[in-house]
Short mmCIF file of N, CA and C in Angstrom, two decimals:
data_model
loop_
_atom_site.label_atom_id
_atom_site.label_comp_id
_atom_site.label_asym_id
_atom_site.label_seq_id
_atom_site.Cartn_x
_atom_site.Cartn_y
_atom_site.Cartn_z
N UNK F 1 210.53 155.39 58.91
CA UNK F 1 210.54 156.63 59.68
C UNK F 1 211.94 157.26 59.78
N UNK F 2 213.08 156.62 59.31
CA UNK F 2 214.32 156.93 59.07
C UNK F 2 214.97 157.14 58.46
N UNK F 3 215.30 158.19 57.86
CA UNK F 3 216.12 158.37 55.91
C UNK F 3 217.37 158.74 56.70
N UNK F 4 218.59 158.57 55.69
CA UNK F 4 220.20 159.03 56.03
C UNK F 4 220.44 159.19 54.73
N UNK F 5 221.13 160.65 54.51
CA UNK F 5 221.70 161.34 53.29
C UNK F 5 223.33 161.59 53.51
N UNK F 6 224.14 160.64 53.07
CA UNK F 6 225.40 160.39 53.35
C UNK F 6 226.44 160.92 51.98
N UNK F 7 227.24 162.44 52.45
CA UNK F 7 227.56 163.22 51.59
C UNK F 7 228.86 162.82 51.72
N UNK F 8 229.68 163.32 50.10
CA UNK F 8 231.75 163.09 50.22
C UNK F 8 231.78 163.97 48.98
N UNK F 9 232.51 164.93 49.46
CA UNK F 9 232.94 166.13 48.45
C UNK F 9 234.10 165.91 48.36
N UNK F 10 235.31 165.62 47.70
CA UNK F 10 236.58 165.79 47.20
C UNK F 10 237.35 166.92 46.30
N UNK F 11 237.96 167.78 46.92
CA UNK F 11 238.57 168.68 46.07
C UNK F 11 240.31 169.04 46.27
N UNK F 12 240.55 169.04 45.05
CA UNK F 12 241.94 168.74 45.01
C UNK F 12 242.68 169.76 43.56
N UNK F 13 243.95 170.61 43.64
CA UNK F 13 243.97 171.16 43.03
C UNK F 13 244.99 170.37 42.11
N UNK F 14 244.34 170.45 40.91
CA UNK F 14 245.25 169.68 40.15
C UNK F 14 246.57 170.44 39.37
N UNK F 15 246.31 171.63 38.84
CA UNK F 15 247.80 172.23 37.89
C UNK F 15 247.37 173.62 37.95
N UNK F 16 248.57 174.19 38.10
CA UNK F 16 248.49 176.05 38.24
C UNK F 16 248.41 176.44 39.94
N UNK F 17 248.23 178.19 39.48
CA UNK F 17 248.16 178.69 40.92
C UNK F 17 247.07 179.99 40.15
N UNK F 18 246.39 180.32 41.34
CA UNK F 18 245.59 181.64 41.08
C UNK F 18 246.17 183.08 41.34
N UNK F 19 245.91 184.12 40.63
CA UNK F 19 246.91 185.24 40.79
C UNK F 19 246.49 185.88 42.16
N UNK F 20 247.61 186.06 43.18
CA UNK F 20 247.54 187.30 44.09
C UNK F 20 246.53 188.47 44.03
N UNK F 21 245.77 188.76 44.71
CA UNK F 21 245.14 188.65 46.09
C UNK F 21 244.41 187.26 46.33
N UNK F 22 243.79 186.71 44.93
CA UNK F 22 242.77 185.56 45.18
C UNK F 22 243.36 184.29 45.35
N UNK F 23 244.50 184.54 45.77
CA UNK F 23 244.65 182.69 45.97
C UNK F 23 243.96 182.13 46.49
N UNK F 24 243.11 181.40 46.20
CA UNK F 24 242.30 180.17 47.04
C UNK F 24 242.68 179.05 46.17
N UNK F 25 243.56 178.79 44.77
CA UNK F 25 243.62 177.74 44.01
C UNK F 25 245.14 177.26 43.95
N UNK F 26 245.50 176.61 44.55
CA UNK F 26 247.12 175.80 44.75
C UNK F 26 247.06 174.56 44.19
N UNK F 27 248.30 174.36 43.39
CA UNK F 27 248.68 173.27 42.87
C UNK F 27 248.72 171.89 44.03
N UNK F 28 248.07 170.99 44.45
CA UNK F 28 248.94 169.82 44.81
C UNK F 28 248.32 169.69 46.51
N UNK F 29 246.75 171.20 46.59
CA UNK F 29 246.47 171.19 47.72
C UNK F 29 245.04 171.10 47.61
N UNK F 30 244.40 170.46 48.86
CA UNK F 30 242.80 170.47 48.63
C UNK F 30 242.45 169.77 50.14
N UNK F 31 240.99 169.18 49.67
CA UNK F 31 240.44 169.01 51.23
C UNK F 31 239.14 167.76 50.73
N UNK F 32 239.00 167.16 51.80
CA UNK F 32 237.77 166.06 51.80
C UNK F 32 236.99 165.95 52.80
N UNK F 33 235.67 165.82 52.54
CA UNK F 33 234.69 166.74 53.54
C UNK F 33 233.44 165.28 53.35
N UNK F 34 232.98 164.74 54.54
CA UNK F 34 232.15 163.86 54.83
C UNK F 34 230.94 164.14 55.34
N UNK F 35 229.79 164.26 55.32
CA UNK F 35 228.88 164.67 56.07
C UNK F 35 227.95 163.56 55.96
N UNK F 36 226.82 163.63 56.89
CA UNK F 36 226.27 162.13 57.58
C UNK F 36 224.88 162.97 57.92
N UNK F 37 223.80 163.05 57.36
CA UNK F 37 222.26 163.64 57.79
C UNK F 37 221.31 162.80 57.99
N UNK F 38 220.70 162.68 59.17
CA UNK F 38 219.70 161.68 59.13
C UNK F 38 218.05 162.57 60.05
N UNK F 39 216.86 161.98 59.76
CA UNK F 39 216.01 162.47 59.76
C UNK F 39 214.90 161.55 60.21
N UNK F 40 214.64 162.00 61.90
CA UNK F 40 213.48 160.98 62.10
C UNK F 40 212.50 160.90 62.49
N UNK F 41 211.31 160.78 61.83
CA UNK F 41 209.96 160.71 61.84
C UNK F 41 209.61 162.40 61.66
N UNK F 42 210.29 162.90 60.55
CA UNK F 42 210.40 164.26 60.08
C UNK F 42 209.93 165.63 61.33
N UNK F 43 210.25 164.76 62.08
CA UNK F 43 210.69 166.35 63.19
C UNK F 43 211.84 165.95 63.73
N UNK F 44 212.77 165.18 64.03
CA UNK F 44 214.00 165.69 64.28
C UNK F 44 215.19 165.41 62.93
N UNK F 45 215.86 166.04 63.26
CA UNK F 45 217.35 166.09 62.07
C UNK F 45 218.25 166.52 62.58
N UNK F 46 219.34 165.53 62.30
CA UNK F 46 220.62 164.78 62.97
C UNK F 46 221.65 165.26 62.15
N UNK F 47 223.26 166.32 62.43
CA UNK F 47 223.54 166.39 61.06
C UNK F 47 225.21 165.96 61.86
N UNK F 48 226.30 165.41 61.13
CA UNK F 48 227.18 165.59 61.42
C UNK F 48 228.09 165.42 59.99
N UNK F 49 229.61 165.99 60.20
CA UNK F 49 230.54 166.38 59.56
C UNK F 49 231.54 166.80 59.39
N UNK F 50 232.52 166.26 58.78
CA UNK F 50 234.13 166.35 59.31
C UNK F 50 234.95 166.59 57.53
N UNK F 51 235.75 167.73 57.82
CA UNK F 51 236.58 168.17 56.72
C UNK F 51 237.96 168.00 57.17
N UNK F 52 238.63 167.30 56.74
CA UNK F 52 240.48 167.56 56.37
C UNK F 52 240.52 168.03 55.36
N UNK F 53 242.22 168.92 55.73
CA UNK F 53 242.66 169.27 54.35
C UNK F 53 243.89 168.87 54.51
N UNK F 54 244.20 168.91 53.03
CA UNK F 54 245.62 167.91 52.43
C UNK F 54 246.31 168.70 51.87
N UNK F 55 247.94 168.31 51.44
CA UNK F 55 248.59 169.13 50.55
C UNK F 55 250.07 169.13 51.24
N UNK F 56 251.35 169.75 50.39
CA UNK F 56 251.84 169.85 50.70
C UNK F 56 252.50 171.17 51.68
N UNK F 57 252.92 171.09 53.13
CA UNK F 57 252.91 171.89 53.89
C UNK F 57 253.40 173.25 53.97
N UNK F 58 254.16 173.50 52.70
CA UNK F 58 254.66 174.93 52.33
C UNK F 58 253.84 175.82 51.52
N UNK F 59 252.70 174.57 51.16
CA UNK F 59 251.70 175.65 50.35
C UNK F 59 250.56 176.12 50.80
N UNK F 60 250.25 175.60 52.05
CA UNK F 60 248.89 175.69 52.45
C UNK F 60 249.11 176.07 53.75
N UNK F 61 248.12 176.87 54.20
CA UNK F 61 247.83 177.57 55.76
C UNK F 61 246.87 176.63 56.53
N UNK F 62 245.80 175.69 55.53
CA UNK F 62 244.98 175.09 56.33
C UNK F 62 245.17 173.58 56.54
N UNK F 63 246.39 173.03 56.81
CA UNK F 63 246.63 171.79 57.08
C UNK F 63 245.98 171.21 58.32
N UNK F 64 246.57 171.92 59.67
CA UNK F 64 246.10 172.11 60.32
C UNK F 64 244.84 172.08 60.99
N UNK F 65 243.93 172.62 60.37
CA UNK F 65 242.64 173.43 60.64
C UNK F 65 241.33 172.17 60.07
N UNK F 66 241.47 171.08 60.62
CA UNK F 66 240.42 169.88 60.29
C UNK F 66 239.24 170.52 61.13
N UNK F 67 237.97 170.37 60.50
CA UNK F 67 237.15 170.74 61.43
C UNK F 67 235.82 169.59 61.02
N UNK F 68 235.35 169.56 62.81
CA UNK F 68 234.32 168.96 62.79
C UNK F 68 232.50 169.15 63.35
N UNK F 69 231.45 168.57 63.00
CA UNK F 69 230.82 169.70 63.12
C UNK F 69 229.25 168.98 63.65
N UNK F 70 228.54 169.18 64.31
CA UNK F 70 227.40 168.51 64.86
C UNK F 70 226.10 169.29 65.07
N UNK F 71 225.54 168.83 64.58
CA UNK F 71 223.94 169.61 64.46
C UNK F 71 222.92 168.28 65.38
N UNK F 72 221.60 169.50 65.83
CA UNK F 72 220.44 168.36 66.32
C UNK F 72 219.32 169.58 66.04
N UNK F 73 218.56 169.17 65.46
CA UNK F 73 217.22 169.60 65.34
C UNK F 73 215.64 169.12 65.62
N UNK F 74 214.78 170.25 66.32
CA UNK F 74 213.38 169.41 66.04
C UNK F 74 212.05 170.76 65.60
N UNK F 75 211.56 170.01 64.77
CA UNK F 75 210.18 170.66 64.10
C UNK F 75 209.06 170.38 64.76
N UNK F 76 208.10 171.67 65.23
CA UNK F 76 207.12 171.08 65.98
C UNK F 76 205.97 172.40 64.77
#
């Protein structure tokens, strides 16, 4: 009556930079993101999840900005 779907995304910029306006792609910066879903007796669902980001601190705005995140659901 219990399933858990246990997620890990890793992203990391490996070489280059993206041209001005679109930077979203930095050399040497990125983020790792965990998420944890579980589901029981298919009416409720449980979600939680936590992102850091990494890098070095002159290149990135979102060092800072770890976020974490909690869900509860039920199906009737």
């Amino acid at each position: 009556p219990i399933s858990v779907n246990p997620t890990f995304v890793y992203n990391h910029g490996i070489e280059g930079y993206s041209p001005s306006p679109l930077g979203f792609w930095r050399e040497g910066v990125g983020s790792s993101s965990f998420r944890l879903d579980a589901r029981y007796l298919d009416a409720w669902q449980f979600g939680l999840a936590y992102t850091s980001y990494h890098g070095e601190q002159e290149r990135t705005r979102n060092l800072d900005r770890d976020t974490l995140a909690a869900s509860v659901s039920y199906a009737f």
